[in-house]
Short mmCIF file of C-alpha atoms and ligand atoms in Angstrom, two decimals:
data_model
loop_
_atom_site.label_atom_id
_atom_site.label_comp_id
_atom_site.label_asym_id
_atom_site.label_seq_id
_atom_site.Cartn_x
_atom_site.Cartn_y
_atom_site.Cartn_z
CA MET A 648 0.00 0.00 0.00
CA VAL A 649 1.39 3.37 -1.00
CA TYR A 650 0.40 6.49 0.87
CA THR A 651 0.91 10.01 -0.25
CA ILE A 652 1.91 12.63 2.26
CA SER A 653 -1.40 14.44 1.92
CA THR A 654 -3.56 11.42 2.73
CA LEU A 655 -1.54 9.88 5.48
CA CYS A 656 -1.47 13.00 7.54
CA GLU A 657 -5.02 14.12 6.98
CA GLY A 658 -6.89 15.32 9.99
CA THR A 659 -3.88 16.20 12.07
CA GLY A 660 -5.06 19.73 12.67
CA GLY A 661 -2.17 21.49 11.06
CA LYS A 662 0.40 19.67 13.19
CA LEU A 663 1.81 18.03 10.15
CA LYS A 664 5.49 18.39 9.79
CA ILE A 665 7.37 16.53 7.23
CA LEU A 666 10.77 15.67 8.49
CA VAL A 667 13.85 14.87 6.56
CA ALA A 668 14.41 11.36 5.40
CA LEU A 669 15.98 8.97 7.84
CA PHE A 670 19.29 7.95 6.32
CA ALA A 671 17.78 8.97 3.01
CA ALA A 672 15.40 6.12 3.50
CA ILE A 673 12.44 6.59 5.78
CA VAL A 674 10.20 9.59 5.53
CA LEU A 675 8.25 10.45 8.63
CA CYS A 676 5.58 12.84 9.68
CA VAL A 677 3.83 13.83 12.88
CA GLY A 678 0.15 13.15 13.52
CA GLY A 679 -2.28 10.27 13.54
CA PRO A 680 -2.51 8.18 10.40
CA ALA A 681 -5.91 7.31 8.97
CA ILE A 682 -6.79 3.60 8.84
CA ALA A 683 -8.23 2.29 5.57
CA ALA A 684 -11.66 0.66 5.62
CA GLU A 685 -10.65 -2.99 5.62
CA GLU A 686 -7.65 -2.76 7.86
CA VAL A 687 -7.38 -3.28 11.57
CA ALA A 688 -4.91 -1.79 14.01
CA VAL A 689 -3.64 -4.33 16.54
CA GLY A 690 -1.85 -3.20 19.69
CA LEU A 691 1.31 -5.31 20.12
CA PHE A 692 2.90 -3.24 22.90
CA TYR A 693 1.17 -0.51 24.90
CA GLY A 694 0.54 0.73 28.40
CA ASP A 695 2.86 0.38 31.36
CA SER A 696 4.36 -2.95 30.31
CA ALA A 697 5.48 -1.65 26.92
CA PRO A 698 9.23 -1.51 26.24
CA ARG A 699 11.40 1.61 25.95
CA ALA A 700 13.24 0.19 22.95
CA VAL A 701 12.42 -2.32 20.20
CA VAL A 702 14.39 -3.91 17.37
CA ILE A 703 12.57 -4.28 14.07
CA SER A 704 13.99 -6.16 11.15
CA GLY A 705 12.60 -7.21 7.83
CA ARG A 706 12.68 -10.47 5.95
CA GLY A 707 13.73 -8.26 3.13
CA ARG A 708 14.06 -4.50 3.33
CA LEU A 709 12.11 -1.97 5.37
CA ARG A 710 10.44 1.01 3.84
CA GLY A 711 9.14 4.31 5.15
CA ARG A 712 5.48 4.77 4.46
CA THR A 713 5.92 7.33 1.72
CA ALA A 714 7.81 4.69 -0.27
CA SER A 715 10.59 7.15 -0.93
CA GLY A 716 13.33 4.79 -0.02
CA THR A 717 14.36 1.52 1.57
CA PHE A 718 16.40 0.43 4.52
CA ASP A 719 18.31 -2.81 4.94
CA GLY A 720 18.86 -4.67 8.16
CA GLU A 721 17.87 -4.11 11.75
CA LEU A 722 16.53 -0.89 13.13
CA ARG A 723 16.62 -0.25 16.88
CA LEU A 724 14.03 2.26 18.02
CA ARG A 725 14.08 3.82 21.44
CA VAL A 726 12.63 6.76 23.32
CA ARG A 727 14.40 10.05 23.91
CA GLY A 728 12.19 12.60 25.57
CA ARG A 729 9.03 12.84 23.46
CA ASP A 730 10.65 11.42 20.35
CA VAL A 731 11.47 8.10 18.79
CA VAL A 732 15.17 7.70 18.06
CA ALA A 733 16.20 5.27 15.33
CA GLU A 734 19.58 3.55 15.47
CA THR A 735 21.29 1.54 12.79
CA GLY A 736 24.83 0.27 12.57
CA SER A 737 25.94 3.56 11.11
CA GLY A 738 24.36 6.14 13.43
CA GLU A 739 21.19 7.41 15.00
CA ARG A 740 18.51 9.94 14.15
CA ARG A 741 15.73 11.54 16.14
CA VAL A 742 12.63 10.86 14.06
CA GLY A 743 9.70 12.54 15.82
CA GLU A 744 6.77 11.36 17.89
CA TRP A 745 5.92 8.37 15.73
CA MET A 746 6.97 6.45 12.65
CA GLU A 747 5.64 3.72 10.43
CA LEU A 748 7.53 0.90 8.78
CA SER A 749 6.51 -1.63 6.18
CA PRO A 750 8.40 -4.27 4.19
CA ALA A 751 9.81 -3.03 0.89
CA GLU A 752 8.64 -6.20 -0.85
CA GLY A 753 4.89 -6.74 -0.83
CA GLU A 754 4.95 -10.38 0.25
CA SER A 755 7.47 -9.91 3.02
CA TRP A 756 6.90 -9.07 6.67
CA LEU A 757 8.43 -7.38 9.68
CA GLU A 758 10.05 -9.09 12.64
CA LEU A 759 9.73 -7.81 16.16
CA GLY A 760 10.75 -9.88 19.18
CA ASP A 761 9.69 -13.49 18.74
CA TYR A 762 7.09 -12.78 16.08
CA ALA A 763 6.80 -11.71 12.46
CA TYR A 764 3.93 -9.57 11.20
CA ARG A 765 2.21 -8.86 7.93
CA GLY A 766 1.21 -5.28 7.16
CA ARG A 767 3.07 -2.41 8.76
CA LEU A 768 4.15 -1.30 12.22
CA ARG A 769 3.47 2.08 13.76
CA ILE A 770 5.74 3.05 16.62
CA GLU A 771 5.07 6.03 18.85
CA VAL A 772 6.06 7.39 22.23
CA GLN A 773 3.41 7.12 24.94
CA ARG A 774 2.97 9.66 27.72
CA ASN A 775 4.68 7.25 30.14
CA GLY A 776 7.85 7.34 28.05
CA ARG A 777 7.41 3.84 26.66
CA LEU A 778 6.92 2.82 23.05
CA LYS A 779 3.52 1.86 21.70
CA VAL A 780 3.77 -0.56 18.78
CA VAL A 781 0.70 -1.09 16.59
CA ASN A 782 0.45 -3.55 13.71
CA ILE A 783 -1.80 -2.20 10.97
CA LEU A 784 -2.83 -4.82 8.44
CA GLY A 785 -5.62 -6.04 6.21
CA VAL A 786 -8.49 -7.81 7.94
CA GLU A 787 -7.79 -11.06 6.03
CA ASP A 788 -4.13 -11.05 7.08
CA TYR A 789 -5.18 -10.37 10.67
CA VAL A 790 -7.65 -13.27 10.61
CA LYS A 791 -4.87 -15.55 9.32
CA GLY A 792 -2.87 -14.69 12.44
CA VAL A 793 -5.85 -15.47 14.71
CA VAL A 794 -7.51 -18.66 13.41
CA PRO A 795 -4.74 -21.22 14.19
CA ASN A 796 -4.39 -19.74 17.68
CA GLU A 797 -8.09 -19.91 18.45
CA MET A 798 -9.18 -23.23 16.89
CA PHE A 799 -8.13 -26.86 16.62
CA ALA A 800 -6.86 -28.01 13.22
CA ASN A 801 -9.93 -28.99 11.20
CA ALA A 802 -11.06 -27.52 7.87
CA GLU A 803 -14.71 -26.71 8.75
CA ALA A 804 -13.94 -25.64 12.31
CA TYR A 805 -11.21 -23.36 10.95
CA LYS A 806 -13.68 -21.84 8.49
CA ALA A 807 -16.22 -21.23 11.27
CA GLN A 808 -13.49 -19.61 13.36
CA ALA A 809 -12.35 -17.49 10.40
CA VAL A 810 -15.85 -16.04 9.92
CA VAL A 811 -16.21 -15.48 13.66
CA ALA A 812 -12.78 -13.86 14.03
CA ARG A 813 -13.43 -11.58 11.03
CA THR A 814 -16.89 -10.62 12.33
CA LEU A 815 -15.67 -9.91 15.84
CA ALA A 816 -12.80 -7.79 14.51
CA LEU A 817 -15.21 -5.58 12.54
CA TYR A 818 -17.68 -5.42 15.44
CA VAL A 819 -14.99 -4.34 17.89
CA ARG A 820 -13.40 -1.93 15.38
CA ASP A 821 -16.59 -0.20 14.23
CA HIS A 822 -19.20 -0.64 16.96
CA GLU A 823 -17.87 -1.56 20.38
CA ARG A 824 -14.50 0.19 20.04
CA ARG A 825 -13.28 -1.33 23.27
CA HIS A 826 -9.69 -0.13 22.72
CA ARG A 827 -10.63 3.36 21.57
CA GLY A 828 -8.71 4.93 24.43
CA ASP A 829 -5.61 2.88 23.60
CA GLY A 830 -5.36 4.15 20.04
CA PHE A 831 -5.94 0.87 18.19
CA ASP A 832 -8.76 -1.58 17.43
CA LEU A 833 -7.80 -4.90 18.99
CA CYS A 834 -5.26 -6.31 21.42
CA THR A 835 -3.40 -9.60 20.89
CA SER A 836 -4.70 -11.48 23.94
CA GLY A 837 -7.84 -13.43 24.72
CA HIS A 838 -9.40 -10.13 25.81
CA CYS A 839 -10.04 -9.61 22.09
CA GLN A 840 -8.66 -12.58 20.13
CA VAL A 841 -5.29 -14.28 20.30
CA TYR A 842 -3.16 -12.95 17.42
CA ARG A 843 0.41 -14.14 16.89
CA GLY A 844 1.30 -13.04 13.39
CA VAL A 845 2.74 -14.93 10.46
CA ASP A 846 4.63 -17.71 12.20
CA SER A 847 1.47 -19.16 13.74
CA GLU A 848 -0.22 -19.53 10.33
CA THR A 849 -0.64 -22.97 8.76
CA PRO A 850 -1.62 -23.97 5.20
CA LEU A 851 -4.94 -25.40 6.42
CA SER A 852 -5.90 -22.36 8.49
CA ASN A 853 -4.91 -19.95 5.70
CA GLN A 854 -6.99 -21.97 3.24
CA ALA A 855 -10.00 -21.61 5.58
CA VAL A 856 -9.48 -17.85 5.70
CA GLU A 857 -9.15 -17.60 1.91
CA GLU A 858 -12.22 -19.78 1.24
CA THR A 859 -14.35 -17.57 3.49
CA ALA A 860 -12.71 -14.27 2.52
CA GLY A 861 -14.92 -11.27 3.28
CA GLN A 862 -17.70 -13.37 4.87
CA ILE A 863 -19.09 -12.11 8.16
CA LEU A 864 -22.11 -12.81 10.36
CA THR A 865 -24.70 -10.06 10.37
CA TYR A 866 -27.91 -9.29 12.22
CA ARG A 867 -30.13 -6.56 10.78
CA GLY A 868 -27.33 -5.74 8.38
CA ARG A 869 -24.63 -5.16 10.98
CA PRO A 870 -21.73 -7.33 12.13
CA ILE A 871 -22.72 -9.28 15.23
CA LEU A 872 -20.92 -9.49 18.55
CA ALA A 873 -19.47 -12.88 17.60
CA ALA A 874 -18.60 -13.92 21.14
CA TYR A 875 -16.99 -17.30 21.63
CA HIS A 876 -15.45 -19.35 24.39
CA ALA A 877 -13.62 -22.66 24.88
CA ASN A 878 -16.38 -25.00 26.04
CA ALA A 879 -20.02 -24.33 27.03
CA GLY A 880 -20.17 -27.39 29.29
CA GLY A 881 -23.38 -28.64 27.66
CA ALA A 882 -25.36 -25.39 27.41
CA THR A 883 -24.71 -21.86 26.21
CA ASP A 884 -25.97 -18.80 28.06
CA GLU A 885 -27.69 -15.53 27.33
CA VAL A 886 -25.65 -12.40 27.20
CA ASP A 887 -27.23 -10.56 30.11
CA GLU A 888 -26.72 -13.46 32.53
CA VAL A 889 -23.01 -13.19 31.91
CA TRP A 890 -22.59 -9.46 31.68
CA PRO A 891 -25.34 -7.90 33.81
CA GLY A 892 -26.58 -4.70 32.27
CA SER A 893 -26.27 -5.93 28.68
CA ILE A 894 -29.50 -5.44 26.83
CA ARG A 895 -30.71 -8.82 25.64
CA LYS A 896 -32.75 -7.39 22.78
CA ASP A 897 -29.56 -6.04 21.22
CA PHE A 898 -28.01 -9.50 21.14
CA PRO A 899 -30.88 -11.96 20.50
CA TYR A 900 -28.51 -14.21 18.58
CA LEU A 901 -26.54 -14.92 21.79
CA ALA A 902 -29.08 -17.31 23.29
CA ALA A 903 -29.28 -20.09 25.88
CA PHE A 904 -29.61 -23.60 24.42
CA GLU A 905 -28.17 -27.09 24.81
CA SER A 906 -24.72 -27.59 23.34
CA PRO A 907 -24.20 -31.37 23.22
CA PHE A 908 -21.08 -31.22 21.05
CA ASP A 909 -19.04 -29.86 23.96
CA ARG A 910 -18.33 -33.48 24.83
CA ALA A 911 -15.80 -33.42 21.99
CA ALA A 912 -13.36 -32.26 24.68
CA ASN A 913 -13.35 -35.80 26.04
CA LYS A 914 -11.58 -36.89 22.85
CA LEU A 915 -9.08 -34.04 22.87
CA SER A 916 -5.87 -35.01 24.59
CA GLY A 917 -5.08 -32.46 27.29
CA TYR A 918 -8.48 -30.76 27.08
CA GLN A 919 -10.77 -33.29 28.78
CA TRP A 920 -10.97 -31.07 31.88
CA CYS A 921 -12.58 -28.31 29.80
CA TYR A 922 -15.85 -30.23 29.70
CA ARG A 923 -16.05 -31.74 33.19
CA TRP A 924 -13.91 -30.57 36.08
CA LYS A 925 -13.58 -30.59 39.88
CA ARG A 926 -11.78 -27.98 41.97
CA THR A 927 -11.17 -27.33 45.64
CA ILE A 928 -12.04 -23.70 46.24
CA SER A 929 -9.32 -21.71 47.96
CA LEU A 930 -11.25 -19.66 50.53
CA SER A 931 -8.30 -17.34 51.14
CA GLY A 932 -8.16 -16.84 47.37
CA VAL A 933 -11.86 -15.95 47.35
CA ALA A 934 -11.27 -13.39 50.13
CA GLU A 935 -8.33 -11.88 48.24
CA ARG A 936 -10.20 -11.63 44.95
CA LEU A 937 -13.20 -10.08 46.70
CA ALA A 938 -10.94 -7.57 48.45
CA ALA A 939 -9.47 -6.65 45.05
CA ARG A 940 -13.04 -5.83 43.97
CA GLY A 941 -13.45 -3.64 47.04
CA GLN A 942 -15.54 -6.22 48.92
CA LYS A 943 -13.82 -7.02 52.24
CA VAL A 944 -15.47 -9.83 54.23
CA GLY A 945 -12.61 -11.09 56.43
CA LYS A 946 -12.18 -14.86 56.64
CA VAL A 947 -14.61 -16.67 54.34
CA ARG A 948 -17.04 -18.91 56.25
CA ASP A 949 -19.66 -19.86 53.71
CA LEU A 950 -20.52 -19.70 50.02
CA VAL A 951 -24.21 -19.59 49.13
CA VAL A 952 -25.66 -19.86 45.63
CA ARG A 953 -28.53 -17.34 45.40
CA LYS A 954 -29.49 -17.38 41.73
CA ARG A 955 -28.84 -19.45 38.65
CA SER A 956 -29.09 -18.60 34.97
CA ARG A 957 -31.23 -20.46 32.45
CA SER A 958 -28.30 -22.70 31.62
CA ASN A 959 -27.73 -23.43 35.32
CA ARG A 960 -24.71 -21.18 35.79
CA VAL A 961 -24.38 -19.45 39.13
CA LYS A 962 -25.27 -15.83 38.46
CA GLU A 963 -25.48 -14.63 42.03
CA LEU A 964 -23.27 -15.83 44.85
CA GLU A 965 -23.25 -14.68 48.46
CA VAL A 966 -19.98 -14.90 50.33
CA ILE A 967 -20.32 -14.89 54.11
CA GLY A 968 -17.20 -13.86 55.98
CA SER A 969 -16.05 -13.20 59.53
CA ARG A 970 -16.42 -9.44 59.02
CA GLY A 971 -19.25 -9.14 56.54
CA ARG A 972 -21.08 -10.47 53.53
CA ALA A 973 -20.64 -9.81 49.84
CA ARG A 974 -22.79 -10.46 46.80
CA VAL A 975 -21.19 -11.36 43.50
CA VAL A 976 -23.48 -10.79 40.51
CA GLY A 977 -22.97 -12.09 36.97
CA THR A 978 -21.78 -15.53 35.90
CA MET A 979 -18.30 -14.37 34.86
CA ALA A 980 -17.79 -12.45 38.08
CA VAL A 981 -18.76 -15.57 40.04
CA SER A 982 -16.21 -17.80 38.28
CA ARG A 983 -13.52 -15.14 38.65
CA VAL A 984 -14.11 -14.82 42.39
CA LEU A 985 -14.23 -18.59 42.91
CA GLY A 986 -11.23 -19.20 40.65
CA THR A 987 -13.09 -21.84 38.62
CA PRO A 988 -13.07 -22.50 34.84
CA SER A 989 -16.76 -21.56 34.61
CA SER A 990 -19.76 -20.82 36.83
CA LYS A 991 -21.73 -23.83 35.61
CA LEU A 992 -21.05 -25.66 38.85
CA HIS A 993 -22.30 -27.15 42.09
CA LEU A 994 -20.68 -26.43 45.44
CA LYS A 995 -20.24 -29.08 48.11
CA LYS A 996 -19.06 -28.42 51.64
CA SER A 997 -16.91 -31.15 53.07
CA GLY A 998 -15.02 -30.84 56.36
CA GLY A 999 -14.61 -27.08 56.13
CA ARG A 1000 -13.58 -27.26 52.48
CA PHE A 1001 -15.62 -26.30 49.45
CA ILE A 1002 -15.44 -28.51 46.39
CA ALA A 1003 -16.79 -27.23 43.07
CA GLU A 1004 -17.83 -29.71 40.42
CA GLY A 1005 -18.61 -28.16 37.11
CA TRP A 1006 -18.84 -28.13 33.34
CA GLY A 1007 -17.27 -26.04 30.64
CA TYR A 1008 -14.56 -23.43 30.35
CA GLY A 1009 -15.33 -19.78 29.73
CA ASP A 1010 -18.45 -17.66 29.77
CA GLY A 1011 -20.68 -19.88 27.63
CA VAL A 1012 -21.78 -17.03 25.35
CA GLY A 1013 -21.87 -17.59 21.58
CA MET A 1014 -19.80 -20.28 19.91
CA SER A 1015 -18.22 -23.05 21.93
CA GLN A 1016 -14.91 -23.64 20.16
CA GLN A 1017 -14.66 -27.26 21.24
CA GLY A 1018 -18.35 -27.71 20.41
CA ALA A 1019 -17.67 -26.32 16.94
CA LEU A 1020 -14.91 -28.87 16.51
CA GLY A 1021 -17.30 -31.58 17.71
CA MET A 1022 -19.84 -30.51 15.09
CA ALA A 1023 -17.18 -30.57 12.38
CA TRP A 1024 -16.21 -34.08 13.48
CA GLU A 1025 -19.88 -35.07 13.11
CA GLY A 1026 -19.92 -33.82 9.52
CA TYR A 1027 -21.55 -30.39 9.85
CA ASP A 1028 -20.12 -27.65 7.63
CA TYR A 1029 -19.05 -24.24 8.84
CA ALA A 1030 -22.34 -22.51 7.94
CA GLN A 1031 -24.26 -25.13 9.95
CA ILE A 1032 -21.88 -24.68 12.89
CA LEU A 1033 -22.38 -20.91 12.79
CA GLY A 1034 -26.16 -21.27 12.39
CA PHE A 1035 -26.21 -23.49 15.46
CA TYR A 1036 -24.25 -21.18 17.74
CA TYR A 1037 -25.56 -17.80 16.55
CA ARG A 1038 -29.35 -17.87 16.30
CA GLY A 1039 -31.13 -16.00 13.54
CA VAL A 1040 -28.07 -14.42 11.90
CA SER A 1041 -27.07 -14.18 8.23
CA LEU A 1042 -23.81 -15.01 6.49
CA THR A 1043 -22.98 -11.96 4.41
CA GLU A 1044 -20.26 -11.54 1.78
CA ASP A 1045 -17.93 -8.58 1.29
CA TYR A 1046 -17.74 -7.54 4.96
CA GLY A 1047 -21.49 -7.09 5.20
CA ARG A 1048 -21.98 -5.26 1.90
CA GLY A 1049 -22.55 -8.25 -0.39
CA ARG A 1050 -24.94 -11.12 -0.88
CA SER A 1051 -26.52 -12.36 2.34
CA ARG A 1052 -28.13 -15.65 3.28
CA PRO A 1053 -29.88 -16.51 6.53
CA LEU A 1054 -28.40 -19.34 8.55
CA SER A 1055 -30.59 -21.83 10.34
CA VAL A 1056 -30.12 -24.32 13.13
CA PRO A 1057 -29.24 -27.68 11.57
CA THR A 1058 -31.24 -30.77 12.46
CA LEU A 1059 -29.19 -32.58 15.07
ZN1 ZN B 1671 -8.53 -6.44 23.75
#
């Protein structure tokens, strides 16, 4: 992608300054770059844990975003005051508040730390004096770096995950904007979706992305909140049971229903515990996690289930302590406080200890990833898998602008 100076610095309120080329290679400017329609910006490093220096190299040559020159070899970028300083073997240059690098050859990529990335990297100095590094790339390339990290190797399950990952990326980018304050669209962790760049890609997962290119799930013409989780433990849940305050009518496709294919975990080496598990609850851990939420109860004496969701998850828990009581509301909050894989559980008191026996891993909203794999094993295709886990949605081409077909629940 080639940018001209006038487009890449649009909207910077007159702050634009075009600086001299870096080693006659990289042209830089100050301001916030516009993101093209089908690209996403992924935060690789940001916040207080971000580094003060990074080394970026290319499998091939690096190029400044105005395409006015190239740069061979490694580039070490660090902070000096408010500016990024670029070092090479032959010297260093102060380059301004931010810079963007892309590979000189179209099919190449950039290396940073243990990973390699498609697209380009934007590096800027944060207020805390650390570097923010954002990977800006096409949605399809982003999805390629997500699918193999979020799904087991299977052609139809990979395709289902590709559509879901693409849909969620657009939903978060355009509607929820959960990382708006961070200056990018998505993070690389399970908070959004796990993204690990080029080296995690496989031929089978890339094929799934290419065969579903541009396809997303829509409801009333908009990308859906394509929530997913590891294992529903036999039943999915409604959105407002999990996140109290969500408005169910906005997410009717995230419904509560039986999810029998979750038992696929029993055939997955190392993942059997995701379907059926047993844990001893650490009462001191419960007290600590409550205190971190601002609920101090002293020594925990009793745990009482007050309310359950339609899928039998604990959605309200009362913790009785030596110095007070606390209520925990919402199925995800309950599992976080108890330290259990899910809140679809029963509690048993035995000799002063609490044992939790439960099902599933994660919040139970939307697609169960292991259930999707189970469906693929049973011969369902990706559209049937998606129609099963997201009720009443359509599969729409061209990122929601193209041909659309409603998906239905397959006959089980
Ligand atoms: Zn995130």
